[in-house]
Coordinates of C-alpha atoms and ligand atoms in Angstrom, one line a residue:
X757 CA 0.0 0.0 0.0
X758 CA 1.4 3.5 -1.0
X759 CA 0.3 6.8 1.2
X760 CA -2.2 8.3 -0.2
X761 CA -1.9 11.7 -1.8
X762 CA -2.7 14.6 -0.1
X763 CA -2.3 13.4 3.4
X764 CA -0.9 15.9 5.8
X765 CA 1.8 14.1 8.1
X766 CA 3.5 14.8 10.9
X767 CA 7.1 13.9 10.5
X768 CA 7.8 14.0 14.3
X769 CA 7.6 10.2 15.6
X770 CA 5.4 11.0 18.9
X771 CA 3.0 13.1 19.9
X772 CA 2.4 13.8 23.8
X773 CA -1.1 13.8 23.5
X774 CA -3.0 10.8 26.3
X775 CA -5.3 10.2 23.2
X776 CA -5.8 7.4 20.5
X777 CA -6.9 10.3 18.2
X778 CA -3.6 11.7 17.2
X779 CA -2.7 13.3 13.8
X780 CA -1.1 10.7 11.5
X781 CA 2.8 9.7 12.1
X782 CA 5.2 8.6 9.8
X783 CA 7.3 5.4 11.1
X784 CA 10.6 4.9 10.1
X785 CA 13.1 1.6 10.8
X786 CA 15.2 2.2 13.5
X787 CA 18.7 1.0 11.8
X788 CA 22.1 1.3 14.1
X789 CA 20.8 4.8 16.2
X790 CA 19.0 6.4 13.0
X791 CA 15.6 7.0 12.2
X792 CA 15.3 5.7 8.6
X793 CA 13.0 6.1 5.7
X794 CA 12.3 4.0 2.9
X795 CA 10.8 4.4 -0.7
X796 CA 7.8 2.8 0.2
X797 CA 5.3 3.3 3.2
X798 CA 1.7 1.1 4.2
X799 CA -0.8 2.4 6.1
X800 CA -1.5 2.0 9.2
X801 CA -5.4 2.1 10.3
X802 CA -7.2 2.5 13.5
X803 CA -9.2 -0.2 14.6
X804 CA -11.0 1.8 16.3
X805 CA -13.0 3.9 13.3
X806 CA -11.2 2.4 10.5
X807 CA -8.5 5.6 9.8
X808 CA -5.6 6.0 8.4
X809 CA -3.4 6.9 11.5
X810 CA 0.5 5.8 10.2
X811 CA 2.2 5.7 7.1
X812 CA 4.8 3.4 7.8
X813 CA 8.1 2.9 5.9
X814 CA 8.9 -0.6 4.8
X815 CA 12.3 -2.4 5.1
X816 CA 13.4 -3.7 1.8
X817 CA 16.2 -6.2 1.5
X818 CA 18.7 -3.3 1.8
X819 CA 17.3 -2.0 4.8
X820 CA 17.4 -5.8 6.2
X821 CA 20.8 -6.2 5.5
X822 CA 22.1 -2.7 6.5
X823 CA 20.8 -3.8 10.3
X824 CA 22.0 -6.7 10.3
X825 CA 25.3 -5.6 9.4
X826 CA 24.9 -2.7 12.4
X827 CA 24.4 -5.4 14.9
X828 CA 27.2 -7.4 14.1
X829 CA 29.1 -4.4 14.0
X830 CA 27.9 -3.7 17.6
X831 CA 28.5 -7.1 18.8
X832 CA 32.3 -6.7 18.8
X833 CA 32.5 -2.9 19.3
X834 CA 31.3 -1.3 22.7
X835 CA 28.6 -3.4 23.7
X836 CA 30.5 -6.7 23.6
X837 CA 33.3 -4.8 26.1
X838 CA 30.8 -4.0 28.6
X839 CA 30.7 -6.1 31.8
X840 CA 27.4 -7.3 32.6
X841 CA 27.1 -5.1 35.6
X842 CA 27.2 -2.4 33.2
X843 CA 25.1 -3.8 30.6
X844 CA 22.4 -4.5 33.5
X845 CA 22.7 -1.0 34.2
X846 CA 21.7 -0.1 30.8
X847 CA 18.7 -2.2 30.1
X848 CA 17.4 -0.4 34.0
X849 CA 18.0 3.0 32.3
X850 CA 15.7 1.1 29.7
X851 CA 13.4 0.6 32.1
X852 CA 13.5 3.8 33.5
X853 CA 13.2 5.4 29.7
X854 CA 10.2 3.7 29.5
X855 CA 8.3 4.7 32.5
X856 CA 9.6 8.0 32.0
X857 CA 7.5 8.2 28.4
X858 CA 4.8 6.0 29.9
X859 CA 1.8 8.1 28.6
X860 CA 3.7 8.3 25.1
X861 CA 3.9 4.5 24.9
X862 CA 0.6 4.3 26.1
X863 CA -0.9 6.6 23.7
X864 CA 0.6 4.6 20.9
X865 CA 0.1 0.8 21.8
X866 CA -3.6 2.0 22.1
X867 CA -3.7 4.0 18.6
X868 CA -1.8 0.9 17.0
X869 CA -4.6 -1.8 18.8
X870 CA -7.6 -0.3 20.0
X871 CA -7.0 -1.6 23.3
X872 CA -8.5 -0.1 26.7
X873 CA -6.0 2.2 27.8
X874 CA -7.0 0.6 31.2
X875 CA -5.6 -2.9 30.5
X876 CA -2.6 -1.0 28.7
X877 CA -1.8 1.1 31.7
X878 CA -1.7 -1.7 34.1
X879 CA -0.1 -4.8 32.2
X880 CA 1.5 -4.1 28.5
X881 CA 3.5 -0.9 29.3
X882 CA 4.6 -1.4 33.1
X883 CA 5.7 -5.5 31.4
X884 CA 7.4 -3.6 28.7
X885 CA 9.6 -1.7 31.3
X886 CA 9.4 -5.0 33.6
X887 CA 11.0 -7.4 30.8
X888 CA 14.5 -5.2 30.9
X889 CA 14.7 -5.1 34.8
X890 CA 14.2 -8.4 35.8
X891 CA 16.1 -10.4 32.4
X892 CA 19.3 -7.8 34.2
X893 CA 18.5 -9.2 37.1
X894 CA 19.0 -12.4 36.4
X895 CA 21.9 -12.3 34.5
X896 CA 24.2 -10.9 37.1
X897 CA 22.8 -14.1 39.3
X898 CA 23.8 -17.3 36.6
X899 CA 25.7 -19.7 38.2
X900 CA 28.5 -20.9 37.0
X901 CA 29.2 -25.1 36.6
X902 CA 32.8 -25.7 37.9
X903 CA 34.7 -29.5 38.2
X904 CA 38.2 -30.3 39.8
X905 CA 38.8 -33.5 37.1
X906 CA 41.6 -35.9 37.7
X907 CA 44.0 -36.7 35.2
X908 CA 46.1 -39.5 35.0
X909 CA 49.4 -37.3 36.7
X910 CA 47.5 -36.5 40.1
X911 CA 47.9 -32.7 39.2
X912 CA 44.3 -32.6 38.2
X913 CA 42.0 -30.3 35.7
X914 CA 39.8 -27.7 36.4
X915 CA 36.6 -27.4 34.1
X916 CA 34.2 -24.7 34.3
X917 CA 31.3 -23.2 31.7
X918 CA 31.5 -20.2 30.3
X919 CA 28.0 -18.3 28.7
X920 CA 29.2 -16.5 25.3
X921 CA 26.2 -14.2 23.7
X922 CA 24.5 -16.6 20.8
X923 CA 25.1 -13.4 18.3
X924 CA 22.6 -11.3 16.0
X925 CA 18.9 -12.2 17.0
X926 CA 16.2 -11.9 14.6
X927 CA 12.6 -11.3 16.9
X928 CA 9.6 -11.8 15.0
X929 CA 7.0 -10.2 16.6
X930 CA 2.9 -9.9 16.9
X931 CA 0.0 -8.0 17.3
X932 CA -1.4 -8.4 20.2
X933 CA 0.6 -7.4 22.9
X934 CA 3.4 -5.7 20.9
X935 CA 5.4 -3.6 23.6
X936 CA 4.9 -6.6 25.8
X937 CA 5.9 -8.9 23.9
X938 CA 8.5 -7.9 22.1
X939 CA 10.2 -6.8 25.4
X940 CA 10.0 -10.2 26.6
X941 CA 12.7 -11.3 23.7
X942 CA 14.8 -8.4 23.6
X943 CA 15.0 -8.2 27.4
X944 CA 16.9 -10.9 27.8
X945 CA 18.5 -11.2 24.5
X946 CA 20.4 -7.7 25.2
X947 CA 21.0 -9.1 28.6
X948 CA 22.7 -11.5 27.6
X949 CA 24.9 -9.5 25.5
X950 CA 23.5 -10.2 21.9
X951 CA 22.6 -7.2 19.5
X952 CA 18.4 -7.6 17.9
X953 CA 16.6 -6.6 14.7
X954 CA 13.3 -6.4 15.7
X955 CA 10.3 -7.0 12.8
X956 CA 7.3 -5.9 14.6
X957 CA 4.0 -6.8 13.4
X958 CA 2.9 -4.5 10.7
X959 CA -0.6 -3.9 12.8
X960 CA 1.9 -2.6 15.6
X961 CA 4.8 -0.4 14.5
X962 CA 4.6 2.6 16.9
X963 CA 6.2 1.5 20.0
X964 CA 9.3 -1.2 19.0
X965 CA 10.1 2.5 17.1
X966 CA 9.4 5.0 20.1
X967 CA 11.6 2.3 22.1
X968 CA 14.1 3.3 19.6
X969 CA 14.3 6.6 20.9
X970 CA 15.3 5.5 24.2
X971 CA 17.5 3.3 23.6
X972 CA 19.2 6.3 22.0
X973 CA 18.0 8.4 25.2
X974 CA 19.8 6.3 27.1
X975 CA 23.0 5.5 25.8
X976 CA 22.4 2.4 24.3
X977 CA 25.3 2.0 21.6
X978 CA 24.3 2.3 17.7
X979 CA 23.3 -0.9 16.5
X980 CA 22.4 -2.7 19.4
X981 CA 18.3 -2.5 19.1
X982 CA 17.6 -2.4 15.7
X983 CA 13.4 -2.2 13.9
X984 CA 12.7 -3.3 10.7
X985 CA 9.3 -3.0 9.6
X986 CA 7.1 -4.4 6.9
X987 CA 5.4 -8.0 6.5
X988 CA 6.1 -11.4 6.5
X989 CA 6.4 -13.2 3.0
X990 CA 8.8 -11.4 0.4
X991 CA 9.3 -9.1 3.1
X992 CA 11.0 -7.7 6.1
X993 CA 10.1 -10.6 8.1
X994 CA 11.2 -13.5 5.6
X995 CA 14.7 -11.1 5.1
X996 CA 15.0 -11.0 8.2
X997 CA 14.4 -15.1 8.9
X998 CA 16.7 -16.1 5.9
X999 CA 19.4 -13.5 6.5
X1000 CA 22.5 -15.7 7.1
X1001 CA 23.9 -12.9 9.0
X1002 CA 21.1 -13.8 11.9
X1003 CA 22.6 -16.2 14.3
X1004 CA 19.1 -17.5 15.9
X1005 CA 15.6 -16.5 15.8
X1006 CA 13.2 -16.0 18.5
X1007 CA 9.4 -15.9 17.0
X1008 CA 5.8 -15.2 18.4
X1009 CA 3.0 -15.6 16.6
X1010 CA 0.9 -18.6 14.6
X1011 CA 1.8 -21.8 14.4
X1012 CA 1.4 -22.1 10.5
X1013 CA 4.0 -19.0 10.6
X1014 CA 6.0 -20.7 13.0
X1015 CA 6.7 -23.7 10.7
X1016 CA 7.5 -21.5 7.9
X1017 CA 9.9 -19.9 10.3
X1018 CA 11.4 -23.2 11.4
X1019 CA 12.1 -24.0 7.6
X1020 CA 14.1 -20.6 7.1
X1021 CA 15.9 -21.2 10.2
X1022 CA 16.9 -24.9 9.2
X1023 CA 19.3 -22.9 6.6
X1024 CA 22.2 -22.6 8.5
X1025 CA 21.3 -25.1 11.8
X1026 CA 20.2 -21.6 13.4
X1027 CA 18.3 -22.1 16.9
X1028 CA 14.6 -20.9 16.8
X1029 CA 12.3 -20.2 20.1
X1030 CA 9.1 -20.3 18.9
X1031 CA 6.1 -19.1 20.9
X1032 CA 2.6 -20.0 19.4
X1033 CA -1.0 -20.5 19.2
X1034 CA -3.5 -21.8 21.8
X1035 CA -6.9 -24.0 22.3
X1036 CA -6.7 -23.6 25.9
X1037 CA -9.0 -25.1 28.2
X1038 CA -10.6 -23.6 31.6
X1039 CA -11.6 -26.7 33.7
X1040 CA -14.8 -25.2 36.6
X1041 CA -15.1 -27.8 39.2
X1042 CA -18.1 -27.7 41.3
X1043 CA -16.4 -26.9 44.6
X1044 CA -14.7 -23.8 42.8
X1045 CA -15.2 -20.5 44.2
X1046 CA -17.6 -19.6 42.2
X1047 CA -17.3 -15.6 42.1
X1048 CA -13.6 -15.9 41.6
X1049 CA -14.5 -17.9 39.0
X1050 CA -16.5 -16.2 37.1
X1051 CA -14.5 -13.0 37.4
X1052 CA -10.9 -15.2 36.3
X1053 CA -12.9 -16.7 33.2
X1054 CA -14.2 -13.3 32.3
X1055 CA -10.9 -11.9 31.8
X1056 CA -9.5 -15.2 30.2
X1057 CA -12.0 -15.3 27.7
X1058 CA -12.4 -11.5 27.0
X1059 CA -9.6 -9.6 27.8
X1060 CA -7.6 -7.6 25.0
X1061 CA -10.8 -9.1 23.1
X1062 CA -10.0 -12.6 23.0
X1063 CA -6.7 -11.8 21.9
X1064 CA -4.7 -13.3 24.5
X1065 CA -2.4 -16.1 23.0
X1066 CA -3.5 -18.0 26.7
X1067 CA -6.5 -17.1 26.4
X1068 CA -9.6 -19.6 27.3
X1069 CA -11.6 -20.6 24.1
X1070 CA -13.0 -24.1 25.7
X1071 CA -14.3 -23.7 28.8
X1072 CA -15.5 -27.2 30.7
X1073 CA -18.0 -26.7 34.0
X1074 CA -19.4 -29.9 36.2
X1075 CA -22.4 -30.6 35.1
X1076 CA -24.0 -29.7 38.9
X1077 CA -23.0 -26.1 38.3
X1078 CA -22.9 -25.6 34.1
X1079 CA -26.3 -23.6 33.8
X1080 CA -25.6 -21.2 36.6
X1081 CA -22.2 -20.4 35.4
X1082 CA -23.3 -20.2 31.8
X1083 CA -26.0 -17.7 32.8
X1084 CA -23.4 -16.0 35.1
X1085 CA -20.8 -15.2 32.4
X1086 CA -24.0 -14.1 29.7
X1087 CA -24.6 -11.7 32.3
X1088 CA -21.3 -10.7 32.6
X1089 CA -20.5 -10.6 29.3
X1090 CA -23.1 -8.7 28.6
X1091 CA -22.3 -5.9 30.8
X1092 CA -18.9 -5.4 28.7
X1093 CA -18.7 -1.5 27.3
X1094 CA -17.1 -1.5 24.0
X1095 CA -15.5 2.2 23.4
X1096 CA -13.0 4.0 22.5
X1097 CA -9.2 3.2 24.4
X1098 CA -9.1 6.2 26.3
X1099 CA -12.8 6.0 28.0
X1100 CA -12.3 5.1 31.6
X1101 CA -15.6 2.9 31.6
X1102 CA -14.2 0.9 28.0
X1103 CA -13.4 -2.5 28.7
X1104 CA -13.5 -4.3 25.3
X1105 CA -11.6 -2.7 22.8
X1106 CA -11.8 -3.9 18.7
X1107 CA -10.1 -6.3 16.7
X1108 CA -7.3 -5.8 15.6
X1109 CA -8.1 -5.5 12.0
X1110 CA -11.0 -6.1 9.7
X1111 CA -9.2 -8.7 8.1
X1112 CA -8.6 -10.4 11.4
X1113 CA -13.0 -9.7 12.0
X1114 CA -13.4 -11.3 8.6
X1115 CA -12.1 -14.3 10.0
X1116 CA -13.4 -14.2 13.8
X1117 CA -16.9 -13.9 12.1
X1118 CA -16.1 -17.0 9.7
X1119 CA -16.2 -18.5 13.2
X1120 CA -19.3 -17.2 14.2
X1121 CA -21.2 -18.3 11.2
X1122 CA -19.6 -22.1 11.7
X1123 CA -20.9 -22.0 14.8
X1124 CA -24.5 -20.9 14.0
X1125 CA -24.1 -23.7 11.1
X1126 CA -23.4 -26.6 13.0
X1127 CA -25.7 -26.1 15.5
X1128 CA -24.6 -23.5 18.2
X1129 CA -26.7 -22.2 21.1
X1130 CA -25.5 -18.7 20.6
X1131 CA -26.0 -17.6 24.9
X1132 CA -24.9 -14.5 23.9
X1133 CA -23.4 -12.1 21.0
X1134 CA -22.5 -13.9 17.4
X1135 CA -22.3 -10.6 15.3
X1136 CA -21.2 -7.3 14.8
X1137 CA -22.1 -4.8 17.4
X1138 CA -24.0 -1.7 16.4
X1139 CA -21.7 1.2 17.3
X1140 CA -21.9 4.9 17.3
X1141 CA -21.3 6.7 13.8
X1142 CA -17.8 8.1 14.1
X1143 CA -16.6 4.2 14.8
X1144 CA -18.8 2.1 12.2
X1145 CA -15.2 1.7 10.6
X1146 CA -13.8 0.0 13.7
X1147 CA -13.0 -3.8 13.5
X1148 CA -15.8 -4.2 16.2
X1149 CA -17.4 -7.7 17.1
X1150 CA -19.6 -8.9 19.8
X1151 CA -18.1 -11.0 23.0
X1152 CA -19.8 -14.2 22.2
X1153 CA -20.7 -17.8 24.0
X1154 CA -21.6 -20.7 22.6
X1155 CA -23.0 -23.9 23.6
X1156 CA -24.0 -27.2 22.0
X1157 CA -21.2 -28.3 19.9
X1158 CA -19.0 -31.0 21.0
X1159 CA -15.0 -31.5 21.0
X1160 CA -15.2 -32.4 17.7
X1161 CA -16.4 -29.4 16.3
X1162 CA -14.0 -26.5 14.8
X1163 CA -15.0 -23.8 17.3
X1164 CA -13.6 -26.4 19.7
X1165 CA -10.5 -27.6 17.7
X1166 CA -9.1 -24.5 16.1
X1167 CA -7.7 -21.2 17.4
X1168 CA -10.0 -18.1 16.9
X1169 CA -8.2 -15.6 18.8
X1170 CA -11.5 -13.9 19.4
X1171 CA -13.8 -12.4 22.6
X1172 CA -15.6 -15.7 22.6
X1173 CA -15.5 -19.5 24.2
X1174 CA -17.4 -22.7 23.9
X1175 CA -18.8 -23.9 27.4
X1176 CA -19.3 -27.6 27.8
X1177 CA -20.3 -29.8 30.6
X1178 CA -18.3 -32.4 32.3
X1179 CA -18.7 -35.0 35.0
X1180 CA -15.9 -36.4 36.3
X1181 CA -12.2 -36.0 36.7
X1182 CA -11.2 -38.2 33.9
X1183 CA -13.2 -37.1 31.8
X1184 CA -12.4 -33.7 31.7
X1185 CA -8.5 -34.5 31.7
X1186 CA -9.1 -36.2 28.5
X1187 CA -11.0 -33.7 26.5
X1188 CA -8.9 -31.1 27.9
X1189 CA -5.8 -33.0 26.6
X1190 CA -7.4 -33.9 23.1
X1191 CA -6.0 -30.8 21.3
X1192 CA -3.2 -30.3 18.5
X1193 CA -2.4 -27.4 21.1
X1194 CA -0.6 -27.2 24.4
X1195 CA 0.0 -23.5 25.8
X1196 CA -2.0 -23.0 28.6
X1197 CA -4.7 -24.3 31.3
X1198 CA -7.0 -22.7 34.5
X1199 CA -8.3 -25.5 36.7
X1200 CA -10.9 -23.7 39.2
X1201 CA -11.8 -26.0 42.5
X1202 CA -11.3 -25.3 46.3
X1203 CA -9.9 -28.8 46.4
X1204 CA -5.8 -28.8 46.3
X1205 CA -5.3 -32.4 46.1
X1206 CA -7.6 -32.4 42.6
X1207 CA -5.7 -29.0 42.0
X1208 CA -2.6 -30.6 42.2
X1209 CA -3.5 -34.3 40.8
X1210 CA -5.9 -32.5 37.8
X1211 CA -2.5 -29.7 37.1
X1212 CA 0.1 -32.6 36.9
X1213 CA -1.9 -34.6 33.9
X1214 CA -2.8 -31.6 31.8
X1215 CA -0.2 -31.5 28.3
X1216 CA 0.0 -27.5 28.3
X1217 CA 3.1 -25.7 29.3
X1218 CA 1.5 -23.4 32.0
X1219 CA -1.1 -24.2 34.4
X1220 CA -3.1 -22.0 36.7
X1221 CA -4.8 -23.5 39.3
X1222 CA -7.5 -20.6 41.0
X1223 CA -6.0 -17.6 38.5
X1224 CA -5.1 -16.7 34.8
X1225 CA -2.1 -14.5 33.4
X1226 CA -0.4 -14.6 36.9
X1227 CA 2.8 -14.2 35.8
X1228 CA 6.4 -14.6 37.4
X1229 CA 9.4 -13.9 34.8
X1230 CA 11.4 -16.2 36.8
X1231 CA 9.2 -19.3 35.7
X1232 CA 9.7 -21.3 32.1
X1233 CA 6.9 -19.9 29.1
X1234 CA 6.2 -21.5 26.7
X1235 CA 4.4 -24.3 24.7
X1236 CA 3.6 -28.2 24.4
X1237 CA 2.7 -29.6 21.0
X1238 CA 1.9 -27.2 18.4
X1239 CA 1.9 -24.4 20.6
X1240 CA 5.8 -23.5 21.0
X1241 CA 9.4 -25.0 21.1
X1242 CA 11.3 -24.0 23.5
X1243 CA 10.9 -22.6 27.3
X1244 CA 11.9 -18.3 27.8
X1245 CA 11.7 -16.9 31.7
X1246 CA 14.1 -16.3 34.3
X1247 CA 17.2 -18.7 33.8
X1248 CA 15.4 -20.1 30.7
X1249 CA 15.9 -17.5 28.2
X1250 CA 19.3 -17.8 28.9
X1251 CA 19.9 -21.3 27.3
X1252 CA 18.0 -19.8 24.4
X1253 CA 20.4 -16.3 24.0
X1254 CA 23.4 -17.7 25.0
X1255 CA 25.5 -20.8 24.3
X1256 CA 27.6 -22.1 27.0
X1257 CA 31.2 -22.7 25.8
X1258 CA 33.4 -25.3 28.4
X1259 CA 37.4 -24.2 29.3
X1260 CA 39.2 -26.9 30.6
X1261 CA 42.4 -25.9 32.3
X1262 CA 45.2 -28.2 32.9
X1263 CA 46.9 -28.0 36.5
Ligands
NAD1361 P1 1.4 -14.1 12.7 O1 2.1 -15.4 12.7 O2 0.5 -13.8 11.6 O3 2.5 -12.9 12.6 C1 3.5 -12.8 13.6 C2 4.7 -12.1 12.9 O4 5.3 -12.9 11.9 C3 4.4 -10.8 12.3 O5 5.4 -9.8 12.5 C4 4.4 -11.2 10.8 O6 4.7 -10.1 9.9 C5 5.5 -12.2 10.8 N1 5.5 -13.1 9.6 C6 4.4 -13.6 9.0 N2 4.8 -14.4 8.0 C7 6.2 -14.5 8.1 C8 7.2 -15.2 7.3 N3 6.8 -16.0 6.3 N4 8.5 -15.0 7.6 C9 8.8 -14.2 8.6 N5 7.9 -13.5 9.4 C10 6.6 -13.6 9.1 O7 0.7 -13.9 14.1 P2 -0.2 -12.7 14.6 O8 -1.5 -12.7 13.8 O9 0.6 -11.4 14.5 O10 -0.4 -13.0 16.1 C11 -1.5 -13.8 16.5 C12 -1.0 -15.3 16.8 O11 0.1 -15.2 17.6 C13 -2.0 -16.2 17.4 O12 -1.9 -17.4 16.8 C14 -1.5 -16.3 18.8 O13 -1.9 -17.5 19.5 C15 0.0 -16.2 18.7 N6 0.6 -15.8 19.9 C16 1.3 -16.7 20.6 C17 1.9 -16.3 21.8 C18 2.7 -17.3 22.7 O14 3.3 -16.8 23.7 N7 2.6 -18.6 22.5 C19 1.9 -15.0 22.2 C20 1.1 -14.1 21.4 C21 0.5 -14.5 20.3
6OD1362 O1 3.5 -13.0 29.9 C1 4.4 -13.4 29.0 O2 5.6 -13.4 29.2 C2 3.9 -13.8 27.7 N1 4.8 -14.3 26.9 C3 2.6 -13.7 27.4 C4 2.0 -14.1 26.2 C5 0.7 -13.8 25.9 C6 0.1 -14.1 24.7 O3 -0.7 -13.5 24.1

């Protein structure tokens, strides 16, 4: 897409407004400390009403390579001579940087997504700042491994590990939570002394560029954070995946994209992290506390409007309890106010896209077609005039179709869930576990033997028992089956960003 004629633009990247409704930016690639244009921009459009708010500038191959070869520059040239007590202090001036532009970061992961600036406020920019603290934390804690060998003389060996920065990291980022996530790969990969080129998703380019600015801010050296922006295929994101100059790349996104991903990666033996889609099941045991409940399930099924890679899109409730809690989250659900990100009372946002609605509704119409009880929603919500354009949809719940069914198979990443009954233990464990996709679970019961016994058999990589999107850096993330490779978090990101290298020193 080329900018359309006529279009006034502000060449200024940021605009200290606390509002959504900002006149249009123009995004360049952040390529070793400069602010770069191309000869060919897209256009960014609200989700909220459907405008034109960006005109973003798209990385060709030369703009690939030109940051690539910045961060291998910067791998051997001031960062890779700092100690990592001074590269920890860094990525905390990071930190800082970011809450000191909180209500500019704010401002634009809203206009980029539609989201409630409520949800923003409280989890996606304080996690963006988060993800550089704690990732410095724990790098000046590794442990080290260390042997006294003995050797055939009697003088002995001594062995110990050493952790050596895996290189150039590619990070191939979404939509949904783009400051968040994105943070959460280069955290740890600059922690660990590596250089990134970023390829944010091309529905979210504002902040991986304002975080440019910072890094610059803050004396981050040229070259370290690089952002490339454009697409996937025949674009920045496959340059950036096949460039040979890219030691390993660390993806989040769909599993289809993920194999692709896997394939460019396989060029080379590169190492891939790959964090991916989700069915996940929310198990509702009788004995739950109900209110909590309800109130955990409302925000695993609806919050960021369903698109929440852990999200819950198959809920499972004992039988003795399914009508009331169906009714209970109708109600619920029905009480959501869809608005505009910086209304206080707003706490459903859009999709992100109209061509992400196109296919959320796809789902809505199989679902009416095989059958569905529709308990609430199925459709598009009538909205006032001056946001008709938005990528709107209705938070929706469905009953009546079994596991078998598409809406119970296959990952919608919508505001909407399946609820089935269950009736016992086994049962539930089964259908939970009879899924292509293993990301995430919430078990709900006041029972902590079952919580325990119920946690242990369930093939996801993270399980909340009584909660949902309680999060700890420290622990492993990350996905069984078709929902990841690889575990990042806490000591776990660092067998992913670094390689350990073993010196063995005769006495
Ligand atoms: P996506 O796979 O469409 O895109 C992700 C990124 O990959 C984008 O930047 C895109 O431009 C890029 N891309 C697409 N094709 C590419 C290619 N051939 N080569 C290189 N790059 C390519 O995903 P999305 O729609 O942005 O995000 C939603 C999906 O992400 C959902 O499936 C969701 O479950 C998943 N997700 C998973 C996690 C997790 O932690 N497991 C977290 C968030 C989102
Ligand atoms: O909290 C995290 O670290 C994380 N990776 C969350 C993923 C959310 C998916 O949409």
């Amino acid at each position: 897409m080329r900018a359309r004629p006529g279009l006034s633009v502000r060449l200024l990247f940021h605009v200290p407004l606390l509002d959504t409704r900002m006149i249009m930016k123009e995004i360049r690639n952040f390529i070793d400390g400069a602010f770069v244009a191309t000869g060919k921009t897209f256009e960014k459009r609200s989700p909220v009403d459907g405008q034109v708010i960006a005109l973003v500038h798209e990385a060709g191959q030369a703009e690939v390579d030109a940051a690539v070869q910045a961060a291998r520059a910067a791998l051997k040239g001031p960062w890779g001579k700092l100690t990592v007590a001074e590269r920890a202090e860094l990525l905390y001036a990071v930190a800082d940087g970011i809450n000191r532009r909180f209500d500019e970061f704010l401002a634009a992961e809203c206009a980029d997504t539609g989201k409630p600036m409520s949800l923003a406020r409280h989890i996606d920019i304080p996690r963006g700042a988060a993800n550089f603290k704690v990732f410095a934390d724990v790098v000046k804690n590794v442990p080290t491994e260390f042997f006294e060998t003995p050797t055939p003389d009697g003088k002995g060996a001594l062995n110990y590990a050493v952790r050596r920065p895996i290189g150039v990291v590619g990070v191939i980022c979404p939509w949904n939570l783009p400051l968040l996530l994105m943070t959460w790969k280069v955290g740890p990969a600059l922690a660990c002394g590596n250089t990134v080129v970023v390829k944010p998703s091309e529905e979210t380019p504002q902040t991986a560029t304002l975080l440019g600015e910072v890094m610059n801010e803050v004396g981050v050296p040229k070259g370290v954070y690089n952002v490339v922006h454009g697409f996937g295929p025949q674009s920045a994101g496959e340059y950036v995946t096949t460039h040979p100059g890219v030691n390993a790349i660390t993806f989040t996104g769909e599993t289809r994209t993920g194999e692709v991903i896997m394939k460019a990666a396989a060029h080379g033996a590169r190492p891939v992290s790959l964090e991916m889609g989700g069915k996940n099941p929310g198990i509702i045991f009788a004995d739950c506390d109900f209110e909590a409940a309800l109130e955990g399930t409302m925000r695993s099924v609806f919050a960021n409007c369903g698109q929440v890679c852990l999200g819950t899109e198959r809920l499972y409730v004992e039988r003795p309890i399914f009508e009331r809690f169906v009714e209970a989250l109708k109600k619920s659900a029905e009480n959501l106010k869809l608005g505009r990100p910086e209304d206080p009372e707003t706490n459903l946002g859009p999709l992100i896209s109209h061509e992400h609605r196109r296919k959320v509704l796809s789902y809505y119409e199989k679902a009416k077609a095989l059958g569905a009880t529709v308990v609430t929603g199925g459709g598009i919500p009538d909205m006032p005039p001056e946001l008709a354009g938005g990528s709107w949809i209705q938070p929706t719940i469905w009953t009546g179709l079994g596991d078998d069914s598409p809406i119970a198979r296959e990952e919608i990443f919508g505001p909407c869930t399946l609820i089935q009954p269950f009736d016992d233990e086994d049962e539930v464990i089964a259908r939970a576990n009879d899924t292509d996709y293993g990301l995430a679970c919430s078990i709900w019961t006041k029972d902590l033997s079952r919580a325990h016994r119920v946690a242990g058999q369930i093939e996801a990589g993270l399980v909340w028992v009584n909660s949902w999107f309680l999060r700890d850096l420290r622990t492993p993330f990350g996905g069984m089956k078709q929902s990841g490779i690889g575990r990042e978090g806490g000591v776990h990101s660092l067998e992913f960003y670094t390689e350990l290298k073993n010196i063995c020193v005769k006495l």
